[in-house]
Coordinates of C-alpha atoms and ligand atoms in Angstrom, one line a residue:
M294 CA -27.2 -95.2 -84.1
A295 CA -29.3 -93.8 -86.8
N296 CA -30.8 -95.4 -89.9
I297 CA -32.5 -92.7 -92.1
V298 CA -34.9 -93.0 -95.0
I299 CA -34.9 -90.2 -97.6
V300 CA -38.1 -89.8 -99.8
G301 CA -39.4 -87.3 -102.3
T302 CA -42.6 -85.6 -101.2
Q303 CA -43.8 -84.4 -104.5
W304 CA -43.7 -86.0 -108.0
G305 CA -40.0 -86.8 -108.0
D306 CA -37.0 -84.6 -109.0
E307 CA -36.9 -82.9 -105.6
G308 CA -33.2 -83.0 -105.5
K309 CA -32.8 -86.2 -103.5
G310 CA -29.4 -87.0 -105.0
K311 CA -27.7 -84.0 -103.5
I312 CA -29.2 -84.6 -100.0
V313 CA -28.3 -88.3 -100.1
D314 CA -24.7 -87.4 -101.2
L315 CA -24.5 -84.9 -98.4
L316 CA -25.8 -87.2 -95.6
A317 CA -23.9 -90.2 -96.9
E318 CA -20.9 -88.8 -95.2
Y319 CA -22.4 -89.9 -91.9
A320 CA -23.7 -93.3 -93.1
D321 CA -21.8 -96.6 -93.6
I322 CA -24.2 -98.0 -96.2
V323 CA -26.5 -96.3 -98.8
V324 CA -29.3 -98.5 -100.1
R325 CA -31.6 -98.0 -103.1
F326 CA -34.9 -99.8 -102.4
Q327 CA -37.3 -99.2 -105.3
G328 CA -37.6 -97.9 -108.9
G329 CA -34.9 -98.4 -111.5
N330 CA -33.2 -96.3 -114.1
N331 CA -36.3 -94.1 -114.4
A332 CA -34.6 -92.2 -111.6
G333 CA -31.9 -89.6 -112.3
H334 CA -30.1 -88.4 -109.2
T335 CA -27.8 -85.4 -109.7
M336 CA -24.8 -84.6 -107.5
V337 CA -22.4 -81.7 -107.9
V338 CA -19.1 -82.1 -106.0
N339 CA -16.3 -79.5 -106.4
G340 CA -18.1 -78.1 -109.4
E341 CA -18.2 -81.5 -111.2
K342 CA -21.7 -82.9 -112.0
F343 CA -22.5 -86.6 -111.7
I344 CA -25.9 -88.2 -112.6
S345 CA -26.6 -91.7 -111.4
H346 CA -29.7 -93.7 -112.4
L347 CA -29.1 -97.0 -110.5
V348 CA -25.9 -96.8 -108.4
P349 CA -26.9 -95.2 -105.0
S350 CA -25.9 -91.6 -104.6
G351 CA -23.5 -92.6 -101.7
I352 CA -20.9 -93.7 -104.2
L353 CA -19.1 -90.4 -104.3
Q354 CA -18.7 -90.5 -100.5
K355 CA -17.0 -93.9 -101.0
K356 CA -19.6 -95.7 -99.0
L357 CA -20.9 -99.2 -99.4
C358 CA -23.7 -98.9 -102.0
V359 CA -26.5 -101.5 -102.2
I360 CA -29.2 -102.0 -104.7
G361 CA -32.0 -103.7 -102.8
N362 CA -34.4 -106.5 -103.9
G363 CA -37.1 -103.8 -104.5
V364 CA -35.2 -102.2 -107.4
V365 CA -35.7 -103.3 -111.0
V366 CA -32.3 -103.3 -112.7
D367 CA -31.3 -103.0 -116.4
P368 CA -27.9 -104.8 -116.3
Q369 CA -26.7 -102.9 -119.4
V370 CA -27.4 -99.6 -117.8
L371 CA -25.8 -100.7 -114.5
L372 CA -22.6 -101.7 -116.3
E373 CA -22.5 -98.5 -118.3
E374 CA -22.9 -96.6 -115.1
I375 CA -20.1 -98.5 -113.4
D376 CA -17.9 -97.7 -116.5
Y377 CA -18.9 -94.1 -116.5
L378 CA -18.2 -93.6 -112.8
E379 CA -14.8 -95.4 -113.2
S380 CA -14.0 -93.1 -116.2
R381 CA -14.7 -90.1 -113.9
G382 CA -12.3 -91.4 -111.3
V383 CA -14.8 -93.0 -108.9
S384 CA -13.8 -96.6 -108.1
V385 CA -16.7 -99.1 -108.3
G386 CA -16.3 -102.8 -107.6
P387 CA -17.9 -105.7 -105.7
D388 CA -16.3 -104.3 -102.5
N389 CA -18.4 -101.1 -102.6
L390 CA -21.4 -102.0 -104.8
M391 CA -23.8 -104.9 -104.2
V392 CA -26.9 -106.0 -106.1
C393 CA -29.5 -108.1 -104.4
E394 CA -29.9 -111.6 -105.8
K395 CA -33.7 -111.1 -105.5
A396 CA -33.8 -107.9 -107.5
H397 CA -35.7 -108.2 -110.8
V398 CA -33.9 -107.8 -114.2
I399 CA -35.3 -105.4 -116.8
M400 CA -35.3 -107.4 -120.1
P401 CA -35.4 -106.1 -123.7
Y402 CA -39.1 -107.0 -124.0
H403 CA -39.9 -104.8 -121.0
K404 CA -38.5 -101.8 -122.6
K405 CA -40.1 -102.5 -126.0
I406 CA -43.5 -103.2 -124.4
D407 CA -43.2 -100.0 -122.3
V408 CA -42.6 -97.8 -125.4
C409 CA -45.1 -99.6 -127.7
M410 CA -47.8 -99.6 -125.1
E411 CA -47.4 -95.8 -124.5
N412 CA -47.6 -95.2 -128.3
K413 CA -50.7 -97.4 -128.5
K414 CA -52.4 -95.3 -125.7
G415 CA -52.0 -92.1 -127.7
D416 CA -53.5 -89.2 -125.8
C417 CA -54.1 -91.4 -122.8
K418 CA -50.4 -92.2 -122.3
I419 CA -48.8 -92.0 -118.8
G420 CA -45.7 -90.3 -120.1
T421 CA -43.4 -93.0 -118.8
T422 CA -39.6 -92.8 -119.0
G423 CA -39.7 -95.8 -121.5
R424 CA -37.1 -97.7 -119.4
G425 CA -39.3 -100.8 -119.0
I426 CA -40.0 -100.1 -115.3
G427 CA -43.8 -100.9 -115.4
P428 CA -43.6 -104.1 -117.5
C429 CA -40.8 -105.4 -115.3
Y430 CA -42.8 -104.8 -112.1
D431 CA -45.7 -106.3 -113.9
D432 CA -43.8 -109.6 -114.4
K433 CA -42.6 -109.5 -110.8
V434 CA -46.1 -109.5 -109.3
S435 CA -47.3 -111.9 -112.0
R436 CA -44.5 -114.3 -110.9
R437 CA -42.9 -114.6 -114.3
G438 CA -40.0 -112.2 -113.7
I439 CA -36.3 -113.0 -114.0
R440 CA -34.2 -112.2 -110.9
F441 CA -30.4 -111.9 -110.6
V442 CA -30.3 -115.3 -109.0
E443 CA -31.7 -116.7 -112.2
L444 CA -29.7 -114.4 -114.5
V445 CA -26.5 -116.0 -113.3
D446 CA -27.8 -119.5 -114.0
P447 CA -27.5 -119.9 -117.8
D448 CA -29.6 -123.1 -118.1
L449 CA -32.4 -121.7 -115.9
L450 CA -32.3 -118.4 -117.8
K451 CA -32.7 -120.3 -121.1
E452 CA -35.5 -122.4 -119.8
K453 CA -37.5 -119.4 -118.3
L454 CA -36.9 -117.3 -121.4
S455 CA -38.4 -119.8 -123.8
V456 CA -41.6 -119.8 -121.8
I457 CA -41.8 -116.1 -121.3
L458 CA -40.9 -115.2 -124.9
E459 CA -43.8 -117.2 -126.2
E460 CA -46.2 -114.8 -124.4
K461 CA -44.2 -111.6 -124.9
N462 CA -43.8 -112.1 -128.6
F463 CA -47.5 -112.8 -128.9
I464 CA -48.2 -109.4 -127.3
L465 CA -45.5 -107.6 -129.3
E466 CA -46.6 -109.0 -132.7
K467 CA -50.3 -109.5 -132.4
Y468 CA -51.4 -106.7 -129.9
L469 CA -48.7 -104.0 -130.4
S470 CA -47.8 -104.7 -134.1
C471 CA -44.1 -104.7 -133.2
E472 CA -41.3 -107.1 -134.2
A473 CA -40.8 -110.2 -132.1
I474 CA -37.6 -110.6 -130.0
S475 CA -35.3 -113.6 -130.4
S476 CA -34.2 -115.7 -127.5
E477 CA -30.8 -116.3 -128.9
N478 CA -29.9 -112.6 -129.1
I479 CA -31.1 -112.1 -125.5
L480 CA -29.1 -115.1 -124.2
N481 CA -25.9 -114.0 -125.8
E482 CA -26.2 -110.5 -124.5
F483 CA -27.4 -111.4 -121.0
N484 CA -25.0 -114.2 -120.4
S485 CA -22.2 -111.7 -120.9
Y486 CA -23.8 -109.2 -118.4
A487 CA -24.2 -112.1 -115.9
K488 CA -20.5 -112.9 -116.1
R489 CA -19.5 -109.4 -115.4
L490 CA -22.1 -108.7 -112.7
A491 CA -21.8 -112.1 -110.9
P492 CA -19.3 -110.8 -108.3
F493 CA -21.7 -108.0 -107.3
I494 CA -24.7 -110.2 -106.6
K495 CA -25.3 -111.0 -102.9
N496 CA -27.9 -111.6 -100.3
V497 CA -28.0 -107.9 -99.3
S498 CA -30.6 -108.3 -96.5
V499 CA -28.1 -110.3 -94.5
I500 CA -25.4 -107.8 -95.2
I501 CA -27.5 -104.8 -94.2
N502 CA -29.0 -106.4 -91.1
N503 CA -25.6 -107.7 -89.9
A504 CA -24.1 -104.2 -90.4
I505 CA -27.0 -102.6 -88.3
R506 CA -26.4 -105.2 -85.6
D507 CA -22.8 -104.2 -85.5
G508 CA -23.7 -100.5 -85.0
K509 CA -23.3 -99.3 -88.6
Q510 CA -25.6 -96.6 -89.9
V511 CA -27.7 -96.9 -93.1
L512 CA -29.2 -94.3 -95.4
F513 CA -32.1 -95.6 -97.5
E514 CA -32.3 -93.6 -100.7
G515 CA -35.8 -93.4 -102.2
A516 CA -36.4 -92.7 -105.9
Q517 CA -39.3 -90.8 -107.6
G518 CA -41.7 -89.1 -105.1
T519 CA -44.7 -89.8 -102.9
H520 CA -47.3 -88.7 -105.4
L521 CA -45.9 -91.2 -108.0
D522 CA -46.4 -94.1 -105.5
V523 CA -48.4 -96.8 -107.1
D524 CA -50.8 -97.0 -104.2
H525 CA -50.9 -93.5 -102.8
G526 CA -50.0 -91.3 -105.8
T527 CA -52.1 -89.8 -108.6
Y528 CA -53.1 -93.2 -110.0
P529 CA -52.8 -94.1 -112.9
Y530 CA -50.3 -91.3 -113.5
V531 CA -47.7 -92.9 -111.2
T532 CA -44.7 -95.1 -111.4
S533 CA -45.0 -98.9 -110.7
S534 CA -43.4 -99.1 -107.3
N535 CA -44.2 -97.9 -103.7
T536 CA -42.1 -94.8 -103.3
V537 CA -43.1 -94.1 -99.7
S538 CA -40.8 -94.7 -96.7
G539 CA -42.5 -98.0 -95.7
N540 CA -41.1 -99.6 -98.8
A541 CA -37.5 -98.9 -97.6
C542 CA -38.1 -102.0 -95.4
C543 CA -39.7 -104.3 -98.0
G544 CA -37.3 -103.2 -100.8
S545 CA -34.1 -103.9 -98.9
G546 CA -35.0 -106.7 -96.4
V547 CA -35.1 -105.0 -93.1
G548 CA -37.9 -104.6 -90.5
P549 CA -39.5 -101.3 -89.6
K550 CA -37.9 -101.3 -86.1
V551 CA -34.5 -100.3 -87.5
I552 CA -35.6 -97.0 -89.1
T553 CA -34.9 -94.0 -86.8
G554 CA -35.7 -91.0 -89.0
I555 CA -37.5 -90.1 -92.3
I556 CA -36.5 -87.0 -94.2
G557 CA -38.9 -85.7 -96.8
I558 CA -37.2 -83.8 -99.6
V559 CA -39.3 -80.8 -100.7
K560 CA -38.4 -78.7 -103.7
A561 CA -39.2 -75.0 -102.8
Y562 CA -41.8 -75.0 -105.7
T563 CA -43.4 -78.0 -107.5
T564 CA -42.4 -79.7 -110.7
R565 CA -43.7 -82.7 -112.6
V566 CA -42.5 -84.6 -115.7
G567 CA -44.9 -86.9 -117.6
E568 CA -48.7 -86.6 -117.6
G569 CA -51.2 -86.3 -114.8
P570 CA -53.0 -83.7 -112.8
F571 CA -51.0 -80.9 -111.2
P572 CA -53.2 -78.3 -109.4
T573 CA -50.6 -75.5 -108.9
E574 CA -49.1 -75.8 -112.4
L575 CA -48.2 -72.4 -113.9
F576 CA -48.8 -71.7 -117.6
D577 CA -47.5 -68.1 -117.5
E578 CA -44.1 -66.2 -117.4
T579 CA -43.6 -67.1 -113.7
G580 CA -43.7 -70.8 -114.6
E581 CA -41.2 -70.1 -117.4
Y582 CA -39.0 -68.1 -115.1
I583 CA -38.9 -71.0 -112.6
Q584 CA -38.3 -73.6 -115.4
K585 CA -35.4 -71.6 -116.9
K586 CA -33.8 -70.5 -113.6
G587 CA -34.1 -73.9 -112.1
A588 CA -32.9 -75.6 -115.3
E589 CA -36.0 -77.9 -114.9
F590 CA -35.3 -80.7 -117.4
G591 CA -35.8 -84.4 -116.4
A592 CA -32.4 -85.9 -115.5
T593 CA -33.3 -89.2 -117.2
T594 CA -35.3 -88.2 -120.3
G595 CA -34.3 -84.5 -120.7
R596 CA -38.0 -83.6 -120.9
K597 CA -39.0 -80.1 -119.8
R598 CA -40.5 -80.3 -116.3
R599 CA -43.9 -78.7 -115.7
C600 CA -43.5 -76.0 -113.0
G601 CA -45.8 -74.6 -110.4
W602 CA -46.1 -73.1 -106.9
L603 CA -45.4 -75.1 -103.7
D604 CA -48.4 -77.2 -102.7
T605 CA -48.7 -77.9 -99.0
V606 CA -51.8 -80.2 -99.6
L607 CA -49.3 -82.6 -101.3
L608 CA -46.8 -82.0 -98.6
T609 CA -49.1 -82.7 -95.6
N610 CA -50.3 -85.9 -97.5
A611 CA -46.6 -86.9 -97.8
A612 CA -45.9 -86.1 -94.2
R613 CA -48.6 -88.5 -93.1
L614 CA -47.9 -91.3 -95.7
N615 CA -44.2 -91.4 -94.8
S616 CA -44.2 -90.5 -91.1
L617 CA -41.8 -87.7 -91.9
T618 CA -39.5 -86.6 -89.0
G619 CA -37.9 -83.7 -90.9
L620 CA -37.9 -81.8 -94.2
A621 CA -35.0 -80.8 -96.5
I622 CA -35.9 -77.8 -98.7
T623 CA -34.1 -77.8 -102.0
K624 CA -33.6 -75.2 -104.8
L625 CA -34.7 -72.3 -102.6
D626 CA -32.3 -70.0 -104.4
V627 CA -34.4 -70.5 -107.6
L628 CA -37.3 -68.5 -106.2
G629 CA -35.1 -65.4 -105.7
G630 CA -36.1 -62.4 -107.9
L631 CA -39.8 -63.1 -107.8
E632 CA -41.9 -60.2 -106.4
T633 CA -44.6 -62.4 -104.8
L634 CA -44.6 -66.0 -103.9
K635 CA -47.7 -68.2 -103.5
I636 CA -48.2 -71.3 -101.4
C637 CA -51.1 -73.6 -101.9
T638 CA -52.9 -74.2 -98.6
G639 CA -56.0 -76.1 -99.8
Y640 CA -58.1 -76.9 -102.9
E641 CA -61.5 -75.6 -103.8
Y642 CA -63.6 -78.5 -105.0
K643 CA -67.3 -78.4 -105.6
G644 CA -67.6 -75.1 -103.6
K645 CA -65.8 -76.5 -100.6
I646 CA -62.2 -76.1 -99.3
I647 CA -60.5 -79.5 -99.0
T648 CA -57.0 -80.2 -97.6
E649 CA -56.7 -83.9 -98.7
V650 CA -55.6 -85.1 -102.1
P651 CA -58.7 -86.7 -103.7
A652 CA -58.2 -90.3 -104.9
G653 CA -60.1 -89.8 -108.2
I654 CA -58.1 -88.3 -111.0
K655 CA -61.1 -86.3 -112.3
A656 CA -61.7 -84.8 -108.9
L657 CA -58.0 -83.8 -108.6
A658 CA -58.1 -82.3 -112.0
A659 CA -61.1 -80.2 -111.0
C660 CA -59.4 -78.9 -107.8
K661 CA -58.6 -75.2 -107.8
P662 CA -55.7 -74.2 -105.6
V663 CA -56.2 -71.8 -102.7
Y664 CA -53.2 -69.6 -102.2
E665 CA -51.5 -67.7 -99.4
E666 CA -49.4 -64.9 -100.9
M667 CA -46.1 -63.8 -99.5
P668 CA -43.5 -61.2 -100.5
G669 CA -40.5 -62.7 -102.3
W670 CA -36.8 -61.7 -102.1
K671 CA -34.5 -60.0 -104.6
E672 CA -31.2 -61.2 -103.1
D673 CA -29.1 -64.1 -104.4
I674 CA -29.0 -66.4 -101.4
S675 CA -26.7 -69.0 -102.8
D676 CA -23.7 -67.8 -100.7
I677 CA -25.6 -67.8 -97.4
R678 CA -24.7 -70.6 -95.0
S679 CA -26.7 -69.8 -91.9
F680 CA -30.5 -69.5 -91.3
K681 CA -30.1 -66.1 -89.6
D682 CA -28.3 -64.6 -92.6
L683 CA -31.2 -65.3 -94.9
P684 CA -33.4 -62.4 -95.9
D685 CA -36.5 -61.9 -93.6
T686 CA -38.8 -62.8 -96.5
T687 CA -37.0 -66.1 -97.2
R688 CA -37.1 -67.0 -93.5
N689 CA -40.8 -66.2 -93.5
Y690 CA -41.4 -68.5 -96.5
L691 CA -39.6 -71.3 -94.7
K692 CA -41.5 -70.7 -91.4
M693 CA -44.8 -70.8 -93.3
I694 CA -43.9 -74.2 -94.8
E695 CA -43.0 -75.5 -91.4
K696 CA -46.3 -74.2 -89.9
L697 CA -48.5 -75.6 -92.7
V698 CA -46.8 -79.0 -92.9
D699 CA -46.2 -79.2 -89.2
I700 CA -42.8 -80.9 -89.7
P701 CA -39.4 -79.2 -88.8
I702 CA -37.1 -78.1 -91.6
D703 CA -33.7 -79.8 -91.0
I704 CA -31.8 -78.9 -94.2
I705 CA -32.0 -76.0 -96.6
S706 CA -30.3 -76.2 -100.0
V707 CA -29.4 -72.9 -101.7
G708 CA -27.5 -74.3 -104.7
P709 CA -26.5 -77.6 -106.4
G710 CA -23.1 -78.0 -104.7
R711 CA -22.5 -80.1 -101.6
N712 CA -21.4 -77.0 -99.7
E713 CA -24.3 -74.8 -100.8
T714 CA -26.4 -76.0 -97.8
I715 CA -27.6 -74.8 -94.5
V716 CA -27.9 -77.8 -92.0
L717 CA -30.1 -76.9 -89.1
K718 CA -30.2 -80.5 -87.7
N719 CA -28.3 -83.4 -89.0
P720 CA -30.6 -86.5 -88.9
F721 CA -27.6 -88.7 -88.1
Ligands
LIG175 P1 -42.2 -94.9 -115.3 O1 -41.6 -94.8 -113.9 O2 -41.1 -94.8 -116.3 O3 -43.1 -96.0 -115.5 O4 -43.0 -93.5 -115.5 C1 -44.2 -93.3 -114.8 C2 -44.3 -91.8 -114.4 O5 -43.4 -91.5 -113.4 C3 -44.1 -90.8 -115.5 O6 -44.9 -89.7 -115.3 C4 -42.6 -90.4 -115.3 O7 -42.3 -89.2 -115.9 C5 -42.6 -90.4 -113.8 N1 -41.2 -90.7 -113.3 C6 -40.6 -91.9 -113.2 N2 -39.4 -91.8 -112.6 C7 -39.3 -90.5 -112.2 C8 -38.3 -89.8 -111.5 O8 -37.3 -90.3 -111.1 N3 -38.5 -88.4 -111.3 C9 -39.7 -87.8 -111.8 N4 -40.6 -88.5 -112.4 C10 -40.5 -89.8 -112.6

C-alpha cells in the first residue's frame, strides 16, 4: 500500500494539479493539507480545462477529496467552487468531499486586512494573493481563529465574533484607515454558509486513518512550493503555512509512519509570482519567450509570472527539506525551440561558490547564478510518450537534473493534458 505526498520544489505553480489529477487514479483519497484559495491547480482533461483553488485535484478522478485541518478555507469560495464543478458536470457532495471540523475559516476581515496591509507596506509589500491567507493563519496561531466546528454553532460564532471584531475594527479603522466591518452582516452571511456546508464537515483524521488501516491509498496534495514555506522559504517573501512534505502529517492528522513516497514537482524552468529574490530570473527575450510559450500567468490572480532558468540549488534544498523520493518534471515542452539551455548549479556569493540557499534575504539577492550550458532542442516533444523517443538533447537535460539533484525522475510532463505524460515509475 502506498501513501504519497506531492509537493512543489520551487515557488509554487510547478504544475502540481496535473500530476495530482494523473496519480489520483491510483489513490482512494486525495487530501489537501495546507494553504487555501491562494492556490490555483490547473487540470486539463479531454481538452477541457478546470482550475481548482480549494477542492483537491482528485475530484475529476471521482475520488474521495478531503480538505484537512491545516487548510484555511473561505466558505464562499468553497461553495462557489462546488457550484462551478457541478455546472461543469462534476458531481460534488458530502459523499466525495469532506472538510475538517478543525480547519480555520477565512473571514471577511482577513481578506480586508490582507489587502489593506499590503497597500500600507507600499514598496515593501510581499505581493500576496489578497485572499486573507496570512491574517487567517495569524489568528490561528494567536488562538483567536474561527474553525468549522465553531462556524456551525451560531451562538458560539456570535459570541466569538463580538470579541474578535472589537480588535479587528480597531486595526481596520485606526491603523489601516479602512471602514469597520459589522457583525450583523457577517453573521447573516456566514450562518447561511454554515447551513450549506454542515454536511461536509467531519473529523477527517479519523476517516483518513481508518481508510489507511483498511488498506486504502492516500495522495496528499501540497499547495504553493518549498521556497514559499514559512520556515524554510525566502522569508519574509513566503506564504503563511508550511509547504514542505512534513506538514502533510500535521495538516491532515496522520503520523509520519504512513507516508511511503514523496514526489517533488519541478517545472523545467523556474517561475515566481509576487515579490522576493529570484537568482536565475531572466529579464531578456528568453524570459519573455518562456513566459509567452508557457502561458505563465498566475492561476489565482492572473498576474504575469516572473520566469528564469532552472535552479538546482533550489531543487537540492527542496530534496533535503522534503525527503524527496522522486521528481516529476513539468512543462518540458515549453523549452523547445531554445538554442541553448542553462541550469544553475551554484551561486557566487562574496567571491565564493555556494550550493545552499542563504537564509538572509539580502544575501540571496546578492547571489549570482553559476550556470552549466547545454544545447536545446528544436523539436516539438508534446506528442512523445516514451523516454527513448525524446531528442538526445532533451534526455541529456533530464539526466543532468537527475545528476545534480541526485533524485530519480519518475514522471515527465510534455503538455497540459492528462495523456501528455511519460511515466517512468508510478509511485503507487
Ligand atoms: P499569500 O499566500 O497570498 O499570503 O501570498 C504570499 C506569497 O506567496 C506571494 O508571493 C504569492 O504570490 C505567493 N503564492 C501564494 N500562493 C501561491 C501559489 O499557489 N502559487 C504561487 N505562488 C503563490
